[in-house]
mmCIF file of the C-alpha atoms, coordinates in Angstrom:
data_MODEL
# 
_entry.id   MODEL 
# 
loop_
_atom_site.group_PDB 
_atom_site.id 
_atom_site.type_symbol 
_atom_site.label_atom_id 
_atom_site.label_alt_id 
_atom_site.label_comp_id 
_atom_site.label_asym_id 
_atom_site.label_entity_id 
_atom_site.label_seq_id 
_atom_site.pdbx_PDB_ins_code 
_atom_site.Cartn_x 
_atom_site.Cartn_y 
_atom_site.Cartn_z 
_atom_site.occupancy 
_atom_site.B_iso_or_equiv 
_atom_site.pdbx_formal_charge 
_atom_site.auth_seq_id 
_atom_site.auth_comp_id 
_atom_site.auth_asym_id 
_atom_site.auth_atom_id 
_atom_site.pdbx_PDB_model_num 
ATOM 1   C CA . PRO A 1 1   ? -0.040  0.019  0.052   1.00 0.00 ? 1   PRO A CA 1 
ATOM 2   C CA . VAL A 1 2   ? 1.137   3.577  -0.801  1.00 0.00 ? 2   VAL A CA 1 
ATOM 3   C CA . ASP A 1 3   ? -0.019  6.458  1.234   1.00 0.00 ? 3   ASP A CA 1 
ATOM 4   C CA . ILE A 1 4   ? -0.699  9.620  -0.817  1.00 0.00 ? 4   ILE A CA 1 
ATOM 5   C CA . THR A 1 5   ? -2.060  11.607 2.150   1.00 0.00 ? 5   THR A CA 1 
ATOM 6   C CA . PRO A 1 6   ? -2.851  10.205 5.492   1.00 0.00 ? 6   PRO A CA 1 
ATOM 7   C CA . GLU A 1 7   ? -6.413  9.546  4.337   1.00 0.00 ? 7   GLU A CA 1 
ATOM 8   C CA . PHE A 1 8   ? -5.857  8.605  0.642   1.00 0.00 ? 8   PHE A CA 1 
ATOM 9   C CA . TRP A 1 9   ? -4.191  5.301  -0.240  1.00 0.00 ? 9   TRP A CA 1 
ATOM 10  C CA . ILE A 1 10  ? -3.259  3.367  -3.377  1.00 0.00 ? 10  ILE A CA 1 
ATOM 11  C CA . VAL A 1 11  ? -3.748  -0.334 -2.326  1.00 0.00 ? 11  VAL A CA 1 
ATOM 12  C CA . PRO A 1 12  ? -3.275  -3.474 -4.469  1.00 0.00 ? 12  PRO A CA 1 
ATOM 13  C CA . THR A 1 13  ? -6.420  -5.578 -4.574  1.00 0.00 ? 13  THR A CA 1 
ATOM 14  C CA . TRP A 1 14  ? -4.625  -8.433 -2.770  1.00 0.00 ? 14  TRP A CA 1 
ATOM 15  C CA . HIS A 1 15  ? -3.944  -6.112 0.363   1.00 0.00 ? 15  HIS A CA 1 
ATOM 16  C CA . GLU A 1 16  ? -6.413  -5.162 3.094   1.00 0.00 ? 16  GLU A CA 1 
ATOM 17  C CA . LEU A 1 17  ? -7.275  -1.368 3.119   1.00 0.00 ? 17  LEU A CA 1 
ATOM 18  C CA . PRO A 1 18  ? -5.431  0.590  5.867   1.00 0.00 ? 18  PRO A CA 1 
ATOM 19  C CA . GLU A 1 19  ? -7.983  1.645  8.620   1.00 0.00 ? 19  GLU A CA 1 
ATOM 20  C CA . GLN A 1 20  ? -7.217  5.397  8.004   1.00 0.00 ? 20  GLN A CA 1 
ATOM 21  C CA . ALA A 1 21  ? -7.986  5.083  4.262   1.00 0.00 ? 21  ALA A CA 1 
ATOM 22  C CA . LYS A 1 22  ? -11.151 7.267  3.780   1.00 0.00 ? 22  LYS A CA 1 
ATOM 23  C CA . VAL A 1 23  ? -10.373 7.374  -0.031  1.00 0.00 ? 23  VAL A CA 1 
ATOM 24  C CA . SER A 1 24  ? -8.516  4.592  -1.828  1.00 0.00 ? 24  SER A CA 1 
ATOM 25  C CA . ILE A 1 25  ? -7.706  3.362  -5.321  1.00 0.00 ? 25  ILE A CA 1 
ATOM 26  C CA . ARG A 1 26  ? -7.475  -0.373 -5.696  1.00 0.00 ? 26  ARG A CA 1 
ATOM 27  C CA . LEU A 1 27  ? -5.075  -1.033 -8.334  1.00 0.00 ? 27  LEU A CA 1 
ATOM 28  C CA . ASP A 1 28  ? -3.648  -3.908 -10.461 1.00 0.00 ? 28  ASP A CA 1 
ATOM 29  C CA . PRO A 1 29  ? -1.577  -2.117 -13.067 1.00 0.00 ? 29  PRO A CA 1 
ATOM 30  C CA . GLY A 1 30  ? -1.210  -5.049 -15.359 1.00 0.00 ? 30  GLY A CA 1 
ATOM 31  C CA . LEU A 1 31  ? 1.056   -4.166 -18.288 1.00 0.00 ? 31  LEU A CA 1 
ATOM 32  C CA . ALA A 1 32  ? 0.640   -0.363 -17.884 1.00 0.00 ? 32  ALA A CA 1 
ATOM 33  C CA . PHE A 1 33  ? 2.785   2.106  -16.009 1.00 0.00 ? 33  PHE A CA 1 
ATOM 34  C CA . GLY A 1 34  ? 1.454   3.644  -12.840 1.00 0.00 ? 34  GLY A CA 1 
ATOM 35  C CA . THR A 1 35  ? 1.100   2.115  -9.334  1.00 0.00 ? 35  THR A CA 1 
ATOM 36  C CA . GLY A 1 36  ? 1.451   5.306  -7.232  1.00 0.00 ? 36  GLY A CA 1 
ATOM 37  C CA . THR A 1 37  ? 4.964   4.445  -5.919  1.00 0.00 ? 37  THR A CA 1 
ATOM 38  C CA . HIS A 1 38  ? 6.752   6.913  -8.156  1.00 0.00 ? 38  HIS A CA 1 
ATOM 39  C CA . PRO A 1 39  ? 7.352   10.465 -6.981  1.00 0.00 ? 39  PRO A CA 1 
ATOM 40  C CA . THR A 1 40  ? 5.895   12.011 -10.142 1.00 0.00 ? 40  THR A CA 1 
ATOM 41  C CA . THR A 1 41  ? 2.608   10.141 -9.799  1.00 0.00 ? 41  THR A CA 1 
ATOM 42  C CA . ARG A 1 42  ? 2.346   10.930 -5.972  1.00 0.00 ? 42  ARG A CA 1 
ATOM 43  C CA . MET A 1 43  ? 2.876   14.671 -6.743  1.00 0.00 ? 43  MET A CA 1 
ATOM 44  C CA . CYS A 1 44  ? -0.034  14.578 -9.181  1.00 0.00 ? 44  CYS A CA 1 
ATOM 45  C CA . LEU A 1 45  ? -2.266  12.620 -6.825  1.00 0.00 ? 45  LEU A CA 1 
ATOM 46  C CA . ARG A 1 46  ? -1.441  14.827 -3.909  1.00 0.00 ? 46  ARG A CA 1 
ATOM 47  C CA . TRP A 1 47  ? -2.404  17.827 -5.911  1.00 0.00 ? 47  TRP A CA 1 
ATOM 48  C CA . ILE A 1 48  ? -5.700  16.213 -6.844  1.00 0.00 ? 48  ILE A CA 1 
ATOM 49  C CA . ALA A 1 49  ? -6.449  15.310 -3.316  1.00 0.00 ? 49  ALA A CA 1 
ATOM 50  C CA . ARG A 1 50  ? -5.976  18.868 -2.143  1.00 0.00 ? 50  ARG A CA 1 
ATOM 51  C CA . GLN A 1 51  ? -8.418  20.412 -4.667  1.00 0.00 ? 51  GLN A CA 1 
ATOM 52  C CA . PRO A 1 52  ? -11.955 21.485 -3.571  1.00 0.00 ? 52  PRO A CA 1 
ATOM 53  C CA . LYS A 1 53  ? -14.401 18.921 -4.988  1.00 0.00 ? 53  LYS A CA 1 
ATOM 54  C CA . GLU A 1 54  ? -15.878 21.444 -7.579  1.00 0.00 ? 54  GLU A CA 1 
ATOM 55  C CA . ASN A 1 55  ? -12.442 22.589 -8.775  1.00 0.00 ? 55  ASN A CA 1 
ATOM 56  C CA . LEU A 1 56  ? -11.498 19.566 -10.946 1.00 0.00 ? 56  LEU A CA 1 
ATOM 57  C CA . GLY A 1 57  ? -14.459 19.707 -13.415 1.00 0.00 ? 57  GLY A CA 1 
ATOM 58  C CA . ARG A 1 58  ? -13.911 18.019 -16.801 1.00 0.00 ? 58  ARG A CA 1 
ATOM 59  C CA . THR A 1 59  ? -10.632 16.323 -16.564 1.00 0.00 ? 59  THR A CA 1 
ATOM 60  C CA . LEU A 1 60  ? -8.143  14.860 -19.111 1.00 0.00 ? 60  LEU A CA 1 
ATOM 61  C CA . ASP A 1 61  ? -5.404  12.423 -18.189 1.00 0.00 ? 61  ASP A CA 1 
ATOM 62  C CA . TYR A 1 62  ? -2.985  12.478 -21.050 1.00 0.00 ? 62  TYR A CA 1 
ATOM 63  C CA . GLY A 1 63  ? -0.757  9.414  -21.055 1.00 0.00 ? 63  GLY A CA 1 
ATOM 64  C CA . CYS A 1 64  ? -3.040  7.539  -18.705 1.00 0.00 ? 64  CYS A CA 1 
ATOM 65  C CA . GLY A 1 65  ? -0.879  4.277  -18.154 1.00 0.00 ? 65  GLY A CA 1 
ATOM 66  C CA . SER A 1 66  ? -2.839  2.312  -15.576 1.00 0.00 ? 66  SER A CA 1 
ATOM 67  C CA . GLY A 1 67  ? -5.485  5.171  -15.216 1.00 0.00 ? 67  GLY A CA 1 
ATOM 68  C CA . ILE A 1 68  ? -4.313  6.063  -11.758 1.00 0.00 ? 68  ILE A CA 1 
ATOM 69  C CA . LEU A 1 69  ? -4.631  9.859  -12.216 1.00 0.00 ? 69  LEU A CA 1 
ATOM 70  C CA . ALA A 1 70  ? -7.892  9.656  -13.989 1.00 0.00 ? 70  ALA A CA 1 
ATOM 71  C CA . ILE A 1 71  ? -9.234  7.404  -11.230 1.00 0.00 ? 71  ILE A CA 1 
ATOM 72  C CA . GLY A 1 72  ? -7.850  9.679  -8.609  1.00 0.00 ? 72  GLY A CA 1 
ATOM 73  C CA . ALA A 1 73  ? -9.542  12.678 -10.296 1.00 0.00 ? 73  ALA A CA 1 
ATOM 74  C CA . ALA A 1 74  ? -12.916 10.853 -10.458 1.00 0.00 ? 74  ALA A CA 1 
ATOM 75  C CA . LYS A 1 75  ? -12.727 9.940  -6.785  1.00 0.00 ? 75  LYS A CA 1 
ATOM 76  C CA . PHE A 1 76  ? -12.029 13.461 -5.866  1.00 0.00 ? 76  PHE A CA 1 
ATOM 77  C CA . GLY A 1 77  ? -14.865 15.044 -7.723  1.00 0.00 ? 77  GLY A CA 1 
ATOM 78  C CA . ALA A 1 78  ? -14.054 15.414 -11.453 1.00 0.00 ? 78  ALA A CA 1 
ATOM 79  C CA . THR A 1 79  ? -17.422 15.505 -13.321 1.00 0.00 ? 79  THR A CA 1 
ATOM 80  C CA . ASP A 1 80  ? -16.281 13.988 -16.634 1.00 0.00 ? 80  ASP A CA 1 
ATOM 81  C CA . VAL A 1 81  ? -12.981 12.188 -17.085 1.00 0.00 ? 81  VAL A CA 1 
ATOM 82  C CA . ASP A 1 82  ? -11.226 11.219 -20.135 1.00 0.00 ? 82  ASP A CA 1 
ATOM 83  C CA . ALA A 1 83  ? -7.995  9.141  -20.173 1.00 0.00 ? 83  ALA A CA 1 
ATOM 84  C CA . VAL A 1 84  ? -5.812  8.670  -23.228 1.00 0.00 ? 84  VAL A CA 1 
ATOM 85  C CA . ASP A 1 85  ? -2.750  6.810  -24.111 1.00 0.00 ? 85  ASP A CA 1 
ATOM 86  C CA . ILE A 1 86  ? -0.787  5.763  -27.244 1.00 0.00 ? 86  ILE A CA 1 
ATOM 87  C CA . ASP A 1 87  ? -0.602  2.215  -25.893 1.00 0.00 ? 87  ASP A CA 1 
ATOM 88  C CA . PRO A 1 88  ? -3.659  0.068  -26.309 1.00 0.00 ? 88  PRO A CA 1 
ATOM 89  C CA . ALA A 1 89  ? -2.581  -1.963 -23.221 1.00 0.00 ? 89  ALA A CA 1 
ATOM 90  C CA . ALA A 1 90  ? -2.817  1.210  -21.164 1.00 0.00 ? 90  ALA A CA 1 
ATOM 91  C CA . VAL A 1 91  ? -6.310  1.880  -22.429 1.00 0.00 ? 91  VAL A CA 1 
ATOM 92  C CA . GLU A 1 92  ? -7.336  -1.698 -21.495 1.00 0.00 ? 92  GLU A CA 1 
ATOM 93  C CA . SER A 1 93  ? -5.655  -1.383 -18.094 1.00 0.00 ? 93  SER A CA 1 
ATOM 94  C CA . THR A 1 94  ? -7.422  2.036  -17.408 1.00 0.00 ? 94  THR A CA 1 
ATOM 95  C CA . ASN A 1 95  ? -10.780 0.561  -18.387 1.00 0.00 ? 95  ASN A CA 1 
ATOM 96  C CA . TYR A 1 96  ? -10.241 -2.592 -15.965 1.00 0.00 ? 96  TYR A CA 1 
ATOM 97  C CA . ASN A 1 97  ? -8.984  -0.355 -13.150 1.00 0.00 ? 97  ASN A CA 1 
ATOM 98  C CA . SER A 1 98  ? -11.764 2.291  -13.442 1.00 0.00 ? 98  SER A CA 1 
ATOM 99  C CA . SER A 1 99  ? -14.407 -0.419 -13.455 1.00 0.00 ? 99  SER A CA 1 
ATOM 100 C CA . ALA A 1 100 ? -12.654 -2.169 -10.356 1.00 0.00 ? 100 ALA A CA 1 
ATOM 101 C CA . ASN A 1 101 ? -12.785 1.284  -8.563  1.00 0.00 ? 101 ASN A CA 1 
ATOM 102 C CA . HIS A 1 102 ? -16.463 1.995  -9.611  1.00 0.00 ? 102 HIS A CA 1 
ATOM 103 C CA . VAL A 1 103 ? -15.771 5.275  -11.388 1.00 0.00 ? 103 VAL A CA 1 
ATOM 104 C CA . GLU A 1 104 ? -16.623 6.104  -14.873 1.00 0.00 ? 104 GLU A CA 1 
ATOM 105 C CA . ILE A 1 105 ? -13.756 7.098  -17.173 1.00 0.00 ? 105 ILE A CA 1 
ATOM 106 C CA . LYS A 1 106 ? -13.769 7.322  -20.976 1.00 0.00 ? 106 LYS A CA 1 
ATOM 107 C CA . ALA A 1 107 ? -10.401 5.665  -22.024 1.00 0.00 ? 107 ALA A CA 1 
ATOM 108 C CA . GLY A 1 108 ? -8.998  5.579  -25.483 1.00 0.00 ? 108 GLY A CA 1 
ATOM 109 C CA . LEU A 1 109 ? -6.297  6.516  -27.941 1.00 0.00 ? 109 LEU A CA 1 
ATOM 110 C CA . PRO A 1 110 ? -5.189  10.095 -28.055 1.00 0.00 ? 110 PRO A CA 1 
ATOM 111 C CA . ASP A 1 111 ? -7.743  11.155 -30.632 1.00 0.00 ? 111 ASP A CA 1 
ATOM 112 C CA . ALA A 1 112 ? -10.514 10.112 -28.325 1.00 0.00 ? 112 ALA A CA 1 
ATOM 113 C CA . ALA A 1 113 ? -9.972  13.323 -26.268 1.00 0.00 ? 113 ALA A CA 1 
ATOM 114 C CA . GLY A 1 114 ? -12.064 16.228 -27.535 1.00 0.00 ? 114 GLY A CA 1 
ATOM 115 C CA . GLY A 1 115 ? -12.981 19.759 -26.444 1.00 0.00 ? 115 GLY A CA 1 
ATOM 116 C CA . GLU A 1 116 ? -11.545 21.736 -23.608 1.00 0.00 ? 116 GLU A CA 1 
ATOM 117 C CA . TYR A 1 117 ? -10.898 20.513 -20.031 1.00 0.00 ? 117 TYR A CA 1 
ATOM 118 C CA . ARG A 1 118 ? -10.877 22.253 -16.737 1.00 0.00 ? 118 ARG A CA 1 
ATOM 119 C CA . THR A 1 119 ? -7.998  20.011 -15.484 1.00 0.00 ? 119 THR A CA 1 
ATOM 120 C CA . VAL A 1 120 ? -5.404  18.463 -17.654 1.00 0.00 ? 120 VAL A CA 1 
ATOM 121 C CA . LEU A 1 121 ? -2.861  15.985 -16.136 1.00 0.00 ? 121 LEU A CA 1 
ATOM 122 C CA . ALA A 1 122 ? 0.087   14.638 -18.183 1.00 0.00 ? 122 ALA A CA 1 
ATOM 123 C CA . ASN A 1 123 ? 2.509   12.481 -16.279 1.00 0.00 ? 123 ASN A CA 1 
ATOM 124 C CA . ILE A 1 124 ? 4.799   11.344 -19.110 1.00 0.00 ? 124 ILE A CA 1 
ATOM 125 C CA . LEU A 1 125 ? 8.444   11.898 -20.042 1.00 0.00 ? 125 LEU A CA 1 
ATOM 126 C CA . ALA A 1 126 ? 10.047  15.359 -20.865 1.00 0.00 ? 126 ALA A CA 1 
ATOM 127 C CA . ARG A 1 127 ? 10.516  14.942 -24.508 1.00 0.00 ? 127 ARG A CA 1 
ATOM 128 C CA . PRO A 1 128 ? 6.880   13.897 -25.253 1.00 0.00 ? 128 PRO A CA 1 
ATOM 129 C CA . LEU A 1 129 ? 5.808   16.821 -22.963 1.00 0.00 ? 129 LEU A CA 1 
ATOM 130 C CA . ILE A 1 130 ? 7.672   19.197 -25.065 1.00 0.00 ? 130 ILE A CA 1 
ATOM 131 C CA . GLU A 1 131 ? 6.471   17.726 -28.364 1.00 0.00 ? 131 GLU A CA 1 
ATOM 132 C CA . LEU A 1 132 ? 2.883   17.719 -27.319 1.00 0.00 ? 132 LEU A CA 1 
ATOM 133 C CA . ALA A 1 133 ? 2.823   21.265 -25.828 1.00 0.00 ? 133 ALA A CA 1 
ATOM 134 C CA . PRO A 1 134 ? 0.556   22.748 -28.486 1.00 0.00 ? 134 PRO A CA 1 
ATOM 135 C CA . LEU A 1 135 ? -1.799  19.802 -28.278 1.00 0.00 ? 135 LEU A CA 1 
ATOM 136 C CA . ILE A 1 136 ? -2.050  19.812 -24.515 1.00 0.00 ? 136 ILE A CA 1 
ATOM 137 C CA . VAL A 1 137 ? -2.391  23.555 -24.228 1.00 0.00 ? 137 VAL A CA 1 
ATOM 138 C CA . ARG A 1 138 ? -5.282  23.528 -26.783 1.00 0.00 ? 138 ARG A CA 1 
ATOM 139 C CA . ALA A 1 139 ? -7.038  20.929 -24.552 1.00 0.00 ? 139 ALA A CA 1 
ATOM 140 C CA . CYS A 1 140 ? -7.046  23.464 -21.632 1.00 0.00 ? 140 CYS A CA 1 
ATOM 141 C CA . LYS A 1 141 ? -10.030 25.708 -21.439 1.00 0.00 ? 141 LYS A CA 1 
ATOM 142 C CA . PRO A 1 142 ? -9.277  29.322 -20.325 1.00 0.00 ? 142 PRO A CA 1 
ATOM 143 C CA . GLY A 1 143 ? -8.330  29.335 -16.663 1.00 0.00 ? 143 GLY A CA 1 
ATOM 144 C CA . ALA A 1 144 ? -7.674  25.508 -16.494 1.00 0.00 ? 144 ALA A CA 1 
ATOM 145 C CA . CYS A 1 145 ? -5.460  23.767 -14.237 1.00 0.00 ? 145 CYS A CA 1 
ATOM 146 C CA . LEU A 1 146 ? -2.583  22.063 -15.979 1.00 0.00 ? 146 LEU A CA 1 
ATOM 147 C CA . ILE A 1 147 ? -0.128  19.672 -14.108 1.00 0.00 ? 147 ILE A CA 1 
ATOM 148 C CA . LEU A 1 148 ? 2.882   18.160 -16.059 1.00 0.00 ? 148 LEU A CA 1 
ATOM 149 C CA . SER A 1 149 ? 5.027   15.646 -14.372 1.00 0.00 ? 149 SER A CA 1 
ATOM 150 C CA . GLY A 1 150 ? 7.210   12.723 -15.217 1.00 0.00 ? 150 GLY A CA 1 
ATOM 151 C CA . LEU A 1 151 ? 10.407  14.892 -15.489 1.00 0.00 ? 151 LEU A CA 1 
ATOM 152 C CA . LEU A 1 152 ? 13.525  15.394 -13.784 1.00 0.00 ? 152 LEU A CA 1 
ATOM 153 C CA . GLU A 1 153 ? 14.166  18.781 -12.154 1.00 0.00 ? 153 GLU A CA 1 
ATOM 154 C CA . ILE A 1 154 ? 17.052  19.344 -14.451 1.00 0.00 ? 154 ILE A CA 1 
ATOM 155 C CA . GLN A 1 155 ? 14.551  18.819 -17.483 1.00 0.00 ? 155 GLN A CA 1 
ATOM 156 C CA . ALA A 1 156 ? 12.001  21.317 -15.968 1.00 0.00 ? 156 ALA A CA 1 
ATOM 157 C CA . ASP A 1 157 ? 13.435  24.560 -17.725 1.00 0.00 ? 157 ASP A CA 1 
ATOM 158 C CA . SER A 1 158 ? 13.048  23.170 -21.197 1.00 0.00 ? 158 SER A CA 1 
ATOM 159 C CA . VAL A 1 159 ? 9.597   21.784 -20.588 1.00 0.00 ? 159 VAL A CA 1 
ATOM 160 C CA . GLU A 1 160 ? 8.525   25.093 -18.995 1.00 0.00 ? 160 GLU A CA 1 
ATOM 161 C CA . GLU A 1 161 ? 9.871   27.048 -21.862 1.00 0.00 ? 161 GLU A CA 1 
ATOM 162 C CA . ALA A 1 162 ? 7.891   24.938 -24.428 1.00 0.00 ? 162 ALA A CA 1 
ATOM 163 C CA . TYR A 1 163 ? 4.615   25.754 -22.514 1.00 0.00 ? 163 TYR A CA 1 
ATOM 164 C CA . MET A 1 164 ? 5.454   29.423 -21.919 1.00 0.00 ? 164 MET A CA 1 
ATOM 165 C CA . ALA A 1 165 ? 5.998   29.538 -25.767 1.00 0.00 ? 165 ALA A CA 1 
ATOM 166 C CA . GLN A 1 166 ? 2.320   28.678 -25.978 1.00 0.00 ? 166 GLN A CA 1 
ATOM 167 C CA . CYS A 1 167 ? 1.399   31.780 -24.011 1.00 0.00 ? 167 CYS A CA 1 
ATOM 168 C CA . LEU A 1 168 ? 1.060   30.193 -20.557 1.00 0.00 ? 168 LEU A CA 1 
ATOM 169 C CA . PRO A 1 169 ? 2.654   32.035 -17.602 1.00 0.00 ? 169 PRO A CA 1 
ATOM 170 C CA . LYS A 1 170 ? 5.460   30.624 -15.484 1.00 0.00 ? 170 LYS A CA 1 
ATOM 171 C CA . PRO A 1 171 ? 4.302   27.590 -13.586 1.00 0.00 ? 171 PRO A CA 1 
ATOM 172 C CA . ARG A 1 172 ? 4.757   26.704 -9.960  1.00 0.00 ? 172 ARG A CA 1 
ATOM 173 C CA . ARG A 1 173 ? 7.264   23.989 -9.395  1.00 0.00 ? 173 ARG A CA 1 
ATOM 174 C CA . VAL A 1 174 ? 6.774   21.012 -7.109  1.00 0.00 ? 174 VAL A CA 1 
ATOM 175 C CA . ILE A 1 175 ? 9.834   18.994 -6.246  1.00 0.00 ? 175 ILE A CA 1 
ATOM 176 C CA . ASP A 1 176 ? 10.244  15.536 -4.869  1.00 0.00 ? 176 ASP A CA 1 
ATOM 177 C CA . GLY A 1 177 ? 13.860  14.503 -4.675  1.00 0.00 ? 177 GLY A CA 1 
ATOM 178 C CA . GLU A 1 178 ? 15.175  14.776 -8.157  1.00 0.00 ? 178 GLU A CA 1 
ATOM 179 C CA . TRP A 1 179 ? 11.645  14.747 -9.837  1.00 0.00 ? 179 TRP A CA 1 
ATOM 180 C CA . CYS A 1 180 ? 9.513   17.725 -10.704 1.00 0.00 ? 180 CYS A CA 1 
ATOM 181 C CA . ALA A 1 181 ? 6.054   18.603 -11.547 1.00 0.00 ? 181 ALA A CA 1 
ATOM 182 C CA . LEU A 1 182 ? 4.974   21.812 -13.213 1.00 0.00 ? 182 LEU A CA 1 
ATOM 183 C CA . VAL A 1 183 ? 1.633   23.262 -12.177 1.00 0.00 ? 183 VAL A CA 1 
ATOM 184 C CA . TRP A 1 184 ? -0.558  25.973 -13.594 1.00 0.00 ? 184 TRP A CA 1 
ATOM 185 C CA . GLU A 1 185 ? -3.515  26.830 -11.494 1.00 0.00 ? 185 GLU A CA 1 
# 
């Protein structure tokens, strides 16, 4: 089991839930990435858990892996959650895990995402984050929250520059060891 906050836990299905877990994600990642143990995933999930329930709104998890961020968003009040990945195994894993957690998520390949989102989460590597900057920014409705993670702190400047080139302001940085998340709120 992985504690995200004292009351929010990621727990494999074969483990008992900790007593203090008021919110949990039961997870079997299968072939897809994302178990909640990596600092970049924990930073995103902690951010989600701190949001007022009405803040998340329509949410996109870009590069969903196991679906862990999409599931976390749904559990913390997102109203309509899309999860996309280039890997069909990730889409399958997200569908399985969202069903196991009794949350509704529309998972598919990247072209399945459409429109604008109040919250956009992308926990992928630095190079894809840079290459996808125009597409990810277009997915954000005006005033959206955007969280980019999956990067080392030494990569943050180049990712930040790619998004500021898309007319976003300077983000807030969240650091966990050598890892970094960029947050626009």
